[in-house]
Short mmCIF file of C-alpha atoms in Angstrom, two decimals:
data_model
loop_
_atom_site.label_atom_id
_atom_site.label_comp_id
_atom_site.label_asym_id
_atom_site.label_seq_id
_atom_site.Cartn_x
_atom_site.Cartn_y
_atom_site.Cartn_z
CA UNK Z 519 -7.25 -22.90 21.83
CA UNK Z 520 -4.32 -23.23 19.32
CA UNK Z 521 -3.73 -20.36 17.06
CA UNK Z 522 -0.66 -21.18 14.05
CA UNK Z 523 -0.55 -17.60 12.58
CA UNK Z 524 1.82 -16.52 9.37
CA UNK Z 525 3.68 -13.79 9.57
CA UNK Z 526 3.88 -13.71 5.65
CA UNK Z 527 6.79 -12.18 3.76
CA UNK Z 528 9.30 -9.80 5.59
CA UNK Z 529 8.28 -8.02 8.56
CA UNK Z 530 5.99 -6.83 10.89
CA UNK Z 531 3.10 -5.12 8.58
CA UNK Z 532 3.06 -8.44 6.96
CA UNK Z 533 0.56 -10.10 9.02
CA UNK Z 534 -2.94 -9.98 8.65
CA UNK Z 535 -5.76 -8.08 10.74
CA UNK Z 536 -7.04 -11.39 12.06
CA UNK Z 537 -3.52 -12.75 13.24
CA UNK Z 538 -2.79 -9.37 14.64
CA UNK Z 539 -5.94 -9.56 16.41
CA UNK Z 540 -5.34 -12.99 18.20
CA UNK Z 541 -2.48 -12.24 18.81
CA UNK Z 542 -3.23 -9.12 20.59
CA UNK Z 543 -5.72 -11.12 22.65
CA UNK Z 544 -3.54 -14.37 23.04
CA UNK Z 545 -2.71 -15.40 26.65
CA UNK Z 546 0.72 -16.54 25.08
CA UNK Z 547 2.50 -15.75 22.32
CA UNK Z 548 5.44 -18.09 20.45
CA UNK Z 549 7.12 -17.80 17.51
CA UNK Z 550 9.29 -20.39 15.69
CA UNK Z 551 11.94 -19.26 13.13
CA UNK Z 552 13.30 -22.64 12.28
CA UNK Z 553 11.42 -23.64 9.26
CA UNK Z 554 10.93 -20.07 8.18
CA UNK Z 555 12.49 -16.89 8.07
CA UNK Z 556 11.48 -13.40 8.28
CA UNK Z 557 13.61 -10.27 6.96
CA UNK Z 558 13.32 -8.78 10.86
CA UNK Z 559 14.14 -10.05 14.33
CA UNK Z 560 12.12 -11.27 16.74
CA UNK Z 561 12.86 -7.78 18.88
CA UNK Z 562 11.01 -6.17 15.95
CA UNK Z 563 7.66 -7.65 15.91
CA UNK Z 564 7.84 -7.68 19.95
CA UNK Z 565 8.02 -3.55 19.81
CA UNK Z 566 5.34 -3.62 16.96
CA UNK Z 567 2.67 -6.36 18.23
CA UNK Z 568 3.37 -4.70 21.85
CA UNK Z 569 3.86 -8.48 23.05
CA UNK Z 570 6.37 -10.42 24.93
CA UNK Z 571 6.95 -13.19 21.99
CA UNK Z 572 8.78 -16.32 22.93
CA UNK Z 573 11.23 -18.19 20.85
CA UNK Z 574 10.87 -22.00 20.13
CA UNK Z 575 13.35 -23.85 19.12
CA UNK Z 576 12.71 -27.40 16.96
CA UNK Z 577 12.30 -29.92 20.13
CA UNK Z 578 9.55 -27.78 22.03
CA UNK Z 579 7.61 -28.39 18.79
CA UNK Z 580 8.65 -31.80 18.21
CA UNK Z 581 9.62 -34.05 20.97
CA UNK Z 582 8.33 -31.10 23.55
CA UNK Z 583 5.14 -30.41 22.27
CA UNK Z 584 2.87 -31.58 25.08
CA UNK Z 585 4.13 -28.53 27.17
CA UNK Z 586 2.77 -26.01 24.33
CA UNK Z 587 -0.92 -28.18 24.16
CA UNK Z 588 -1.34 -29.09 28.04
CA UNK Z 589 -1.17 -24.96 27.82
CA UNK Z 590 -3.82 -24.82 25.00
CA UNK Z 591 -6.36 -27.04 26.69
CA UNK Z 592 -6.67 -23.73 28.85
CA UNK Z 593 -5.46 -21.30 27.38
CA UNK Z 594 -5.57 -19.06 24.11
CA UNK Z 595 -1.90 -19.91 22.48
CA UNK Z 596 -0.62 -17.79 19.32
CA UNK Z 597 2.25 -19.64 17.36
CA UNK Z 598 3.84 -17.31 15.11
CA UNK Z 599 5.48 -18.59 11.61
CA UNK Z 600 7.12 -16.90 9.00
CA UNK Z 601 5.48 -17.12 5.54
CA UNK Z 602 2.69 -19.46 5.37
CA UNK Z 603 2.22 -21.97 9.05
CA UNK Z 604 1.32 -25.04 6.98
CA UNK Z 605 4.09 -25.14 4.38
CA UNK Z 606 6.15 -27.09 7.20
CA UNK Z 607 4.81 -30.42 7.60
CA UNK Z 608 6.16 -30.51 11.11
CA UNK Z 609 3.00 -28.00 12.31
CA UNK Z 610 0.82 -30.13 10.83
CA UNK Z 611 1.66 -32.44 12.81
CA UNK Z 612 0.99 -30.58 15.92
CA UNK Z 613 -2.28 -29.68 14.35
CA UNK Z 614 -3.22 -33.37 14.51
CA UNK Z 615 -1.65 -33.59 18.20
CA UNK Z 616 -4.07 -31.04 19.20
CA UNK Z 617 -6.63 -32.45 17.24
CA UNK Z 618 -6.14 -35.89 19.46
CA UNK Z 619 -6.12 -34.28 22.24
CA UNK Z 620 -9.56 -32.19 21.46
CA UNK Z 621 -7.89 -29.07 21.58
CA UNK Z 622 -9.45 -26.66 18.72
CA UNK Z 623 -6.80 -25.19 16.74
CA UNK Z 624 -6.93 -22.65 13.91
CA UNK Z 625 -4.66 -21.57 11.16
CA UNK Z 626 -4.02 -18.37 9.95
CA UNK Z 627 -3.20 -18.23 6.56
CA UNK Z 628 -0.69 -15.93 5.17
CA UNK Z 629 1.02 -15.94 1.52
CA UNK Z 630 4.42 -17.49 1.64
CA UNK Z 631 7.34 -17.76 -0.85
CA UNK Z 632 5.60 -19.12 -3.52
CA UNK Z 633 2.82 -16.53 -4.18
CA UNK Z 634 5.88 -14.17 -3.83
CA UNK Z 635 7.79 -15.51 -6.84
CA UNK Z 636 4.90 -15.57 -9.00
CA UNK Z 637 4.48 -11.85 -7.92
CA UNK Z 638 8.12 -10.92 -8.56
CA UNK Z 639 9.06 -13.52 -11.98
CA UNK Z 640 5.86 -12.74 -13.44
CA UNK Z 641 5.42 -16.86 -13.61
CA UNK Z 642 2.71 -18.80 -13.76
CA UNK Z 643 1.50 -20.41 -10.22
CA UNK Z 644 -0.65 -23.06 -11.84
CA UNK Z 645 2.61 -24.51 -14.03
CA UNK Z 646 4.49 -25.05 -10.91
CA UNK Z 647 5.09 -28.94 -9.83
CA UNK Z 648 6.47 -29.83 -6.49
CA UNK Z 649 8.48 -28.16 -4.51
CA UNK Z 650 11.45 -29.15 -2.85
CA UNK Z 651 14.35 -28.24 -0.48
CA UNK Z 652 18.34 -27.79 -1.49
CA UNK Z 653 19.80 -28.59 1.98
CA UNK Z 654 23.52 -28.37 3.11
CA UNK Z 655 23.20 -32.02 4.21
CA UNK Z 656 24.01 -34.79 1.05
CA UNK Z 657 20.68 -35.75 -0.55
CA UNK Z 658 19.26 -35.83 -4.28
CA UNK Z 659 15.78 -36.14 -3.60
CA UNK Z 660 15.41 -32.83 -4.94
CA UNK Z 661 16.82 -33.56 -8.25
CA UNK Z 662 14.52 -36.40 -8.61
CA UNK Z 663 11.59 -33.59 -7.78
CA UNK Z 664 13.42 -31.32 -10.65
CA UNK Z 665 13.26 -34.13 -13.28
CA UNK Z 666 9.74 -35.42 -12.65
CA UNK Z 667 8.52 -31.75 -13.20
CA UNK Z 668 10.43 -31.43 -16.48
CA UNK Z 669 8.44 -34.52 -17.63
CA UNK Z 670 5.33 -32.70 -17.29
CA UNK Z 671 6.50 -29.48 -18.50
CA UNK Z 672 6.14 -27.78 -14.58
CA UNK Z 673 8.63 -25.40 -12.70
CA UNK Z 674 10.33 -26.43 -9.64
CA UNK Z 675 10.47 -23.89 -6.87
CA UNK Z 676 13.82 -24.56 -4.93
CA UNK Z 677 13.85 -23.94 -0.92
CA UNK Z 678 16.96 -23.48 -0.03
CA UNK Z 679 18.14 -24.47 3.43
CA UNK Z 680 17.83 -22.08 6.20
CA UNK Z 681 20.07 -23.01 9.02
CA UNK Z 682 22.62 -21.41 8.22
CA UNK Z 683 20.87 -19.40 4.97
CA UNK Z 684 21.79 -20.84 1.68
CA UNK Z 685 22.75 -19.00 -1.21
CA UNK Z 686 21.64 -18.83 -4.92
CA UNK Z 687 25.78 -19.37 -5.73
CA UNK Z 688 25.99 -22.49 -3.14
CA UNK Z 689 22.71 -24.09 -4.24
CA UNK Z 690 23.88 -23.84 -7.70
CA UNK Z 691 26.89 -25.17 -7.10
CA UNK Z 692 25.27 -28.35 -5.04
CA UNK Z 693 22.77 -29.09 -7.72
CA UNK Z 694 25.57 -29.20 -10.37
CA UNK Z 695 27.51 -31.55 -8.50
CA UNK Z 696 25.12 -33.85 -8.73
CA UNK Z 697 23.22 -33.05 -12.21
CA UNK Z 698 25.59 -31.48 -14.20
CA UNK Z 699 23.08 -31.06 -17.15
CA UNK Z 700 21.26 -28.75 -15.18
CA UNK Z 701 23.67 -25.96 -16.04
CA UNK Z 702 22.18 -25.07 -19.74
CA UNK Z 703 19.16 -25.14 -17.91
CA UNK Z 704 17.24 -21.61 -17.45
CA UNK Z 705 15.78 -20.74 -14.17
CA UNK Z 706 15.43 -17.61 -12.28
CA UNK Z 707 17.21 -16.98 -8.79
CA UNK Z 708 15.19 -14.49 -6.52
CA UNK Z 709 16.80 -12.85 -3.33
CA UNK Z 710 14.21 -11.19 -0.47
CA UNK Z 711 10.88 -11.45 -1.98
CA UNK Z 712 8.65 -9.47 0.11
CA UNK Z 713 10.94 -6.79 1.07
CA UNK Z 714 11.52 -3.31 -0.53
CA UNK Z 715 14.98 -4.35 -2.84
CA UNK Z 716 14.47 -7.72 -3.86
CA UNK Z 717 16.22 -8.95 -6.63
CA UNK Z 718 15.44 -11.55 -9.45
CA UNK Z 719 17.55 -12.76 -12.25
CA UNK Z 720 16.99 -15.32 -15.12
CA UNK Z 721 19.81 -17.02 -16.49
CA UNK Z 722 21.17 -20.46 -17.56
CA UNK Z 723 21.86 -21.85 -13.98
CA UNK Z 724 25.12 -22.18 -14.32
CA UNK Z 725 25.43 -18.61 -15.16
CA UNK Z 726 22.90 -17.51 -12.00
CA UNK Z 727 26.61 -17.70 -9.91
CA UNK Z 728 27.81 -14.74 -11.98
CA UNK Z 729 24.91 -12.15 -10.52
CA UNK Z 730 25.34 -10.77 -7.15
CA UNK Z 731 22.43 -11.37 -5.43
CA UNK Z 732 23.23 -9.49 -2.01
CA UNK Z 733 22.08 -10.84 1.49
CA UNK Z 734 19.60 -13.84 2.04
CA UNK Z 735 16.80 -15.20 1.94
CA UNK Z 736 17.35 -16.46 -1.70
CA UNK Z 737 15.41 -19.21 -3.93
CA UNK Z 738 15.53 -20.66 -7.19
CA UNK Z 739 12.76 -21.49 -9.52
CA UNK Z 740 14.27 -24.13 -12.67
CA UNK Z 741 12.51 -23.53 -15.84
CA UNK Z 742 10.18 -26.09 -17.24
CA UNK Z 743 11.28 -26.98 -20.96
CA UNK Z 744 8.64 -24.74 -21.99
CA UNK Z 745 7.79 -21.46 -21.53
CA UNK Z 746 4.23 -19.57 -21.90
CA UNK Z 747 4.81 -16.34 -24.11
CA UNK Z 748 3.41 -14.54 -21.35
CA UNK Z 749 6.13 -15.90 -18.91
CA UNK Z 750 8.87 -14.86 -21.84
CA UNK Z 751 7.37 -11.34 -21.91
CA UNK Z 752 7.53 -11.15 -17.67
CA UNK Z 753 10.99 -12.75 -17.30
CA UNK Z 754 12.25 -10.12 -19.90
CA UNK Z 755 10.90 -7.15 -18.06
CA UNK Z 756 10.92 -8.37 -14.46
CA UNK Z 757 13.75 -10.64 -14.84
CA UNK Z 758 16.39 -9.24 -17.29
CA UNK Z 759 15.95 -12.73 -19.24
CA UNK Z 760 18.35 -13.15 -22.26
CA UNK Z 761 17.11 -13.31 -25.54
CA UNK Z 762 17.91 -16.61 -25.81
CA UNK Z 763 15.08 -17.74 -23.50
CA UNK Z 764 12.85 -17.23 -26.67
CA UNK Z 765 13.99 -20.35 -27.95
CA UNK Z 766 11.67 -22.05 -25.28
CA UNK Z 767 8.38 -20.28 -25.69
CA UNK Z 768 5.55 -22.53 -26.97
CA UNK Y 568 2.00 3.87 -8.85
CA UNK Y 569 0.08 0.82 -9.03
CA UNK Y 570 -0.60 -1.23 -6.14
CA UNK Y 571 -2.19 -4.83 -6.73
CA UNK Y 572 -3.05 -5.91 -2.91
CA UNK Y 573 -4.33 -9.70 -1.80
CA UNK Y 574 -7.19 -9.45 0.35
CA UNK Y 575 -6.74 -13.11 1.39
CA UNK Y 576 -9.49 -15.68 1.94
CA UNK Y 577 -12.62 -14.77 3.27
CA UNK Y 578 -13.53 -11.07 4.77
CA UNK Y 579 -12.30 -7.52 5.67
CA UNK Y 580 -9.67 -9.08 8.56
CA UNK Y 581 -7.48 -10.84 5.72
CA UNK Y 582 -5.72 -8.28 4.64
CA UNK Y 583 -2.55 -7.75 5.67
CA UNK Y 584 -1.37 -4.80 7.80
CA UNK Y 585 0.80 -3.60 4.79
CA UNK Y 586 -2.27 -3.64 2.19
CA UNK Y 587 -4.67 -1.84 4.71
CA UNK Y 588 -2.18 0.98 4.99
CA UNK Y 589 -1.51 1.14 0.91
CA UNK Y 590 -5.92 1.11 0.95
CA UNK Y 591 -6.23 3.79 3.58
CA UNK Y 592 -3.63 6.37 1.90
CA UNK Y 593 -4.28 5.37 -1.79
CA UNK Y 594 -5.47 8.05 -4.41
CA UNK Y 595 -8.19 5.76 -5.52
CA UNK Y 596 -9.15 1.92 -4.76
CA UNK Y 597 -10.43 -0.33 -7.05
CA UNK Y 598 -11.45 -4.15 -6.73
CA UNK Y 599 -12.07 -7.32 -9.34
CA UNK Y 600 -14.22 -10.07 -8.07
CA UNK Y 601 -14.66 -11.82 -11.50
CA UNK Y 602 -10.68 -13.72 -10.88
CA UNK Y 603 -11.43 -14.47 -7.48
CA UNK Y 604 -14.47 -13.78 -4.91
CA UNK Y 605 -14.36 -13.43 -0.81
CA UNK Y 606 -17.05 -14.65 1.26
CA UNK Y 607 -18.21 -10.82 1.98
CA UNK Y 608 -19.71 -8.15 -0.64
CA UNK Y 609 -17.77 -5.21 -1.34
CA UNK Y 610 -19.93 -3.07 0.63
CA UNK Y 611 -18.63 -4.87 4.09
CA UNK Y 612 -15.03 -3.73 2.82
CA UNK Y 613 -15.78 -0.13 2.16
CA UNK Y 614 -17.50 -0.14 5.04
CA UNK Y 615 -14.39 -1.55 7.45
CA UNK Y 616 -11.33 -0.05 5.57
CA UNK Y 617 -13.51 3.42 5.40
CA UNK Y 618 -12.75 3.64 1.39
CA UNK Y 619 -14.98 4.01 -1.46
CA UNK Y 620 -13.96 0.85 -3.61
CA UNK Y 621 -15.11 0.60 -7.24
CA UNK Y 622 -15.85 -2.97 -8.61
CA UNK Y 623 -14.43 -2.95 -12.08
CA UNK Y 624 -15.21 -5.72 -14.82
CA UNK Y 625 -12.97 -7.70 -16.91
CA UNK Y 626 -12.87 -5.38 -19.51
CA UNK Y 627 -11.22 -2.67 -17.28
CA UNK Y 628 -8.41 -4.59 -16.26
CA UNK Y 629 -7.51 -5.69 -19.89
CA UNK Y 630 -8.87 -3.92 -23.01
CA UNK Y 631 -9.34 -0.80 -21.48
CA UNK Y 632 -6.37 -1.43 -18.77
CA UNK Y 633 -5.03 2.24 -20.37
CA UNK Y 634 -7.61 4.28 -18.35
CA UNK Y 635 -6.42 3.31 -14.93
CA UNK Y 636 -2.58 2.91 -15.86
CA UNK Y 637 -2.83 6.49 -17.10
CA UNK Y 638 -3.78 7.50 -13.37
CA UNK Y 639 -1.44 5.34 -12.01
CA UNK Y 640 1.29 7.53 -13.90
CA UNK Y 641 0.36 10.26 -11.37
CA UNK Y 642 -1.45 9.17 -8.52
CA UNK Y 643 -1.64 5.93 -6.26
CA UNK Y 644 -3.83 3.58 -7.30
CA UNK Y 645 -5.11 0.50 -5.43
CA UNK Y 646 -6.27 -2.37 -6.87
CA UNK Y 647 -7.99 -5.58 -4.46
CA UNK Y 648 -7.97 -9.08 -5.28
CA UNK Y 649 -9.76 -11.59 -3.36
CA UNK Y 650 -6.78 -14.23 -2.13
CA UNK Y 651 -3.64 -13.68 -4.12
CA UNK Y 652 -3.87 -11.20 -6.95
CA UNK Y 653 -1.02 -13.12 -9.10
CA UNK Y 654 -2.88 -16.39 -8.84
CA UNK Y 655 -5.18 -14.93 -11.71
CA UNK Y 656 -2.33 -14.78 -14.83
CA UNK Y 657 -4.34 -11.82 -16.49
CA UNK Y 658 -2.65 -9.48 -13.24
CA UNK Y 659 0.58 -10.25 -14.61
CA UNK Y 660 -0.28 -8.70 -18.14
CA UNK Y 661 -1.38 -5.57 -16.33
CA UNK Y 662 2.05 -5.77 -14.05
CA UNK Y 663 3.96 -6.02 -17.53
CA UNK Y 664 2.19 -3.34 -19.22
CA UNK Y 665 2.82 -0.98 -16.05
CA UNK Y 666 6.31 -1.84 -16.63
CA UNK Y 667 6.66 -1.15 -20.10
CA UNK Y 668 4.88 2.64 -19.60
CA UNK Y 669 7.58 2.99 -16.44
CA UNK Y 670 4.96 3.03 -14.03
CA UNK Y 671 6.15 1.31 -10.81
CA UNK Y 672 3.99 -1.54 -9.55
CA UNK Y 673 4.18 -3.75 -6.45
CA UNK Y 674 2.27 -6.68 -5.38
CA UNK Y 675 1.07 -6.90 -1.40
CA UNK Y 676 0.80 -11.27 -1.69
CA UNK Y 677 -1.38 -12.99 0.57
CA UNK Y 678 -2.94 -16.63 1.17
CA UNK Y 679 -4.53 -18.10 -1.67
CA UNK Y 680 -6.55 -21.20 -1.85
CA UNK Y 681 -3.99 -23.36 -1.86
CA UNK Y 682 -2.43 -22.36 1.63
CA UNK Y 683 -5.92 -22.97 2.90
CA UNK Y 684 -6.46 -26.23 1.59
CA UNK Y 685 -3.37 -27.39 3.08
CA UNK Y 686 -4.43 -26.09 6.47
CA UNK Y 687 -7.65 -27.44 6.33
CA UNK Y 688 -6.40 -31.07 4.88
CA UNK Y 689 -3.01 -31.63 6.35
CA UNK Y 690 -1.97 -32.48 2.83
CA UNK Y 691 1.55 -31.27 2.28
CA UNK Y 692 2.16 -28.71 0.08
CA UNK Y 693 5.05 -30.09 -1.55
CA UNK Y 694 3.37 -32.77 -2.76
CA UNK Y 695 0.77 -30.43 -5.02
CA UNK Y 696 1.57 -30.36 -8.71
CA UNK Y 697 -0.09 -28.43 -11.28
CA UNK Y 698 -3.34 -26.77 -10.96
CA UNK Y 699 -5.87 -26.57 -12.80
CA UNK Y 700 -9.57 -25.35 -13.33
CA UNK Y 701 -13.09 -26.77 -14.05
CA UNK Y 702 -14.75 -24.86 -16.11
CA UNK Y 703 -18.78 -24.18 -16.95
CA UNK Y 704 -17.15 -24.38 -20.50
CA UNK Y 705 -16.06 -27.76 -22.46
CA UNK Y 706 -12.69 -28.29 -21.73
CA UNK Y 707 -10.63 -31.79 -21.16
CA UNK Y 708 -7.21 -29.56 -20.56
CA UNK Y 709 -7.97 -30.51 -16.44
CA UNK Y 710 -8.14 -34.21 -17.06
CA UNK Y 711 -4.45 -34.12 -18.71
CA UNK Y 712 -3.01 -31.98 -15.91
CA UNK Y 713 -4.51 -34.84 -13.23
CA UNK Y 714 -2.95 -37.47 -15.45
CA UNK Y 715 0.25 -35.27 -15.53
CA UNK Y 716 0.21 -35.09 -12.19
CA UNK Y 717 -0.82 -38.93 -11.06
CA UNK Y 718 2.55 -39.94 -13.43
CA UNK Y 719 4.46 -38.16 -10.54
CA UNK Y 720 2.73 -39.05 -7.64
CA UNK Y 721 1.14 -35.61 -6.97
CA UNK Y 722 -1.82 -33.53 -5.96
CA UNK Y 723 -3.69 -31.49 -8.31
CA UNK Y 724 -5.46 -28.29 -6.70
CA UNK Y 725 -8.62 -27.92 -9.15
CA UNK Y 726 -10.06 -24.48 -9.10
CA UNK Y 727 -14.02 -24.43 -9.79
CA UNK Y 728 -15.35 -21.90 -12.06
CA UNK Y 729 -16.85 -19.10 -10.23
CA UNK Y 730 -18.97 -17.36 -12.92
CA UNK Y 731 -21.22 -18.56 -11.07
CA UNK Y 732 -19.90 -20.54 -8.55
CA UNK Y 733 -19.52 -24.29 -9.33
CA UNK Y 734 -20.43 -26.97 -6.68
CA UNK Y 735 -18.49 -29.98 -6.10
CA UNK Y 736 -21.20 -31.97 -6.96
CA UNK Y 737 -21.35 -30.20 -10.51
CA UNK Y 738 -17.22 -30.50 -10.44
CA UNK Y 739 -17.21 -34.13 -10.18
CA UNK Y 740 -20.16 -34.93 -12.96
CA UNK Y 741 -17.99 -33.10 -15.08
CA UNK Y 742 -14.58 -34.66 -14.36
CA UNK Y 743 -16.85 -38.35 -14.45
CA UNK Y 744 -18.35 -37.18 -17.83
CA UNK Y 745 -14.61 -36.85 -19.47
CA UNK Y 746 -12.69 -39.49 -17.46
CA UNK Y 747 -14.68 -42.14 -15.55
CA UNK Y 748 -11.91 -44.27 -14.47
CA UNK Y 749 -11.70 -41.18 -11.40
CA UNK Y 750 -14.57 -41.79 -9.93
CA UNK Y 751 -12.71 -44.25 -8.08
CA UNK Y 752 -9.87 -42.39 -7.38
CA UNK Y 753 -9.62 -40.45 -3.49
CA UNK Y 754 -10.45 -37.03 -3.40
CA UNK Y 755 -10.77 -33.90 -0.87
CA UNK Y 756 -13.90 -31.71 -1.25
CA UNK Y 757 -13.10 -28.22 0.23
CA UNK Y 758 -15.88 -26.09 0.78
CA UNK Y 759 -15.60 -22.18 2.34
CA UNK Y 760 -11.96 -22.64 3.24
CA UNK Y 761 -10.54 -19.69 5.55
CA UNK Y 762 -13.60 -18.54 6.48
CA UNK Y 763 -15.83 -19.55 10.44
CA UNK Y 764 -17.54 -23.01 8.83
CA UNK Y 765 -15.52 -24.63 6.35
CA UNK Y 766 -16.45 -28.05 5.44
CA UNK Y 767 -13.75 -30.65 4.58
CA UNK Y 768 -14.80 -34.63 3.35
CA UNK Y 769 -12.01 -37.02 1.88
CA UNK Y 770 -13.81 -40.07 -0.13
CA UNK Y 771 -13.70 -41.74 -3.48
CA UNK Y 772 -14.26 -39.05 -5.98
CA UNK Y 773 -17.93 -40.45 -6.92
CA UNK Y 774 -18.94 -40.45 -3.64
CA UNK Y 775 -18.26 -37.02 -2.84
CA UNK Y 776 -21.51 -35.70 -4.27
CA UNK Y 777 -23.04 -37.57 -1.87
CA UNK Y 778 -21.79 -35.31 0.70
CA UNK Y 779 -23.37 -31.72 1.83
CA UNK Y 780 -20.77 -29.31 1.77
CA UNK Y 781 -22.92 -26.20 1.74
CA UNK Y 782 -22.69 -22.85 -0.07
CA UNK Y 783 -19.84 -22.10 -2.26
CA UNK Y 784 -16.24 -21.48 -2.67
CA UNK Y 785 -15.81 -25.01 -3.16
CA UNK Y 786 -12.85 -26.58 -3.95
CA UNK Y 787 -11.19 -30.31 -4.96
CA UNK Y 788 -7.91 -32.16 -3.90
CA UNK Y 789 -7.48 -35.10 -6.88
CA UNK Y 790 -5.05 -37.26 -4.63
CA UNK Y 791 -1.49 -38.53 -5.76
CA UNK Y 792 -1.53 -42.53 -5.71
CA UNK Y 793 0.87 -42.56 -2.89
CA UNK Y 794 -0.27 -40.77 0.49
CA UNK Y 795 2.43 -40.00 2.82
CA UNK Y 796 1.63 -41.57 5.96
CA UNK Y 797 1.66 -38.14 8.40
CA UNK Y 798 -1.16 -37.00 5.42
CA UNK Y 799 -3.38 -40.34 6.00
CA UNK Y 800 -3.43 -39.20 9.64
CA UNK Y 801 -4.69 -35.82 8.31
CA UNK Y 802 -7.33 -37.22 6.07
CA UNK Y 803 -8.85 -39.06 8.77
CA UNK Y 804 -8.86 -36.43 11.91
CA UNK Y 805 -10.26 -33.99 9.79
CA UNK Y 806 -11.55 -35.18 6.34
CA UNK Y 807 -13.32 -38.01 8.01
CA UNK Y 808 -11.62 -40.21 5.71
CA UNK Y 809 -12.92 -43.64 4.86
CA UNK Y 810 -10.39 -47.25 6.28
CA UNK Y 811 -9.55 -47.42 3.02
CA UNK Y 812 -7.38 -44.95 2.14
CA UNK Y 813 -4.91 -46.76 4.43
CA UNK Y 814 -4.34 -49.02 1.23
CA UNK Y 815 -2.69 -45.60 -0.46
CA UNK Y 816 -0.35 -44.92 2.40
CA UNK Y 817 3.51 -45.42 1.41
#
């Protein structure tokens, strides 16, 4: 059987009783940190879970993946993820693999970056719109993902690119490049969510550059054009909003 | 210090290490199920984490929020949520009143529904706009997120009102009642998602009542007009979706 188990936020004591419990009991344990990140290395959750964990790299779940299943017809397999396993589409796609191939697989839910935003910003899960990535390669998909959200008043939460870890200042800097409106814009940068310092900050994007955000991981939520007075009241407290942002509470 | 902790999906093993921990050494544990419910009774919790837990009503957690933020000022105080406790907005009000009496406050996230729809459907959790919920209560607000949504080719997540439960059956005679032109439209029907026997069926809205998805928490995916290809394959392995679907692909 195939187990895809998040890790959830930062470290070891984020996963839950039932991961821990498969993976305890798993004849093999992997672990991917490609599409996900956690605040700890890999040497970290070996000395806590008391397992050898391997490291996968993109191709032995891609192009390489029929190593990992022929293993799972007979065996109990434990894939570990940071965050949430299904917010990269790649697993899915080895979930249907398996799936093919009749091999049951489960997934272990775990919260991931998003319920950790709404947790640190004080905003609003249910007026987010889609998500998308900032990546160091050239591509505006994401702006078109920004826009169509501000047409139906919904915040965009930003990934930023992983590999290597993107900051709140280069993101910034790549999204005005190609959208230079954006920079009156508010949103809210947020660096470690999960951990014990994060650190969130709501500004006019152009003016998120200014704050010193320390290490990585970081993400950016942009504003929607409208703010709940609820959201004002959180972003002030939780976010050290400027007064300005009043201007957009409905 | 307050402590608002997910308990994730379904029973005692959702938790994550890091909540259990913050439960077993806490001054006091509370728990709302009127948010958000698990598929276990509180007395299976108390029972596994070894805690008395006292179930507190609405009420508690806003007007009369004062009586447990005035223990929080001295003494750790633990209060579950079923899935994600920022999911339910009235958890930030308590998180901004902690703040503005200086009582610290941190939120232990976990998987809410949404993580576990993905994992069930394969649908891709970028694609998800806005969510929204049906309610036992008159209220078209649903319909205009959907059509938000549709005019940016996305999903909409639609909670079902859980005082008491709503069916998907119910769900969909009241989304037909206000907007009739869906009952055409494709549509996931999520039933008991993160727990042993979850039920899953993609089909035209209207004919999803004709479908036995069994006890409650159940859930709805309103499909985006576009379905990414990888997602069709989804829909069919393990939504049983119908040929034509395939017409939706892009």
């Amino acid at each position: 059987m195939l187990f895809l188990i998040g890790l959830g936020l930062w470290d070891s004591k984020d996963i839950t009783l039932r991961g821990l419990e498969i993976v305890k009991n798993s004849d093999a344990v992997y672990a991917e940190f490609y599409t996900s990140k956690l605040g700890v290395g890999v040497e970290e959750l070996e000395k806590f879970f008391g397992r050898k964990i391997e490291v996968l790299k993109r191709e032995d779940l891609e192009d390489k993946s029929y190593r990992i299943l022929e293993r799972a017809k007979k065996e109990d397999i434990a894939i570990l993820v940071a965050g949430d396993p299904v917010i990269a589409t790649t697993h899915i796609s080895l979930l249907i693999e398996a799936k093919k191939l009749g091999i049951p697989a489960r997934v272990i839910s775990n919260a991931s970056i998003i319920n950790a935003v709404c947790a640190l910003t004080g905003l609003q899960n249910y007026r987010f719109g889609k998500s998308a990535t900032v990546s160091w390669q050239k591509s505006r998909h994401f702006i078109d993902v920004i826009k169509a959200n501000l047409s139906i008043d919904a915040h965009t939460l930003l990934f930023l690119d992983l590999n290597p870890p993107m900051k709140i200042c280069d993101a910034v800097e790549k999204i005005l490049e190609l959208e230079e409106s954006l920079g009156k814009h508010f949103a809210v940068g947020i660096a470690r969510a999960g951990s014990d310092n994060p650190a969130v900050k709501c500004d006019r994007l152009k003016r998120l550059v200014e704050f010193d955000f320390g290490e990585p991981l970081h993400t950016i939520v942009i504003l929607s054009r409208r703010i709940h007075f609820m959201e004002y009241k959180a972003l002030k407290l939780f976010a050290s909003a400027p007064e300005e942002l009043s201007e957009w509470v409905v």
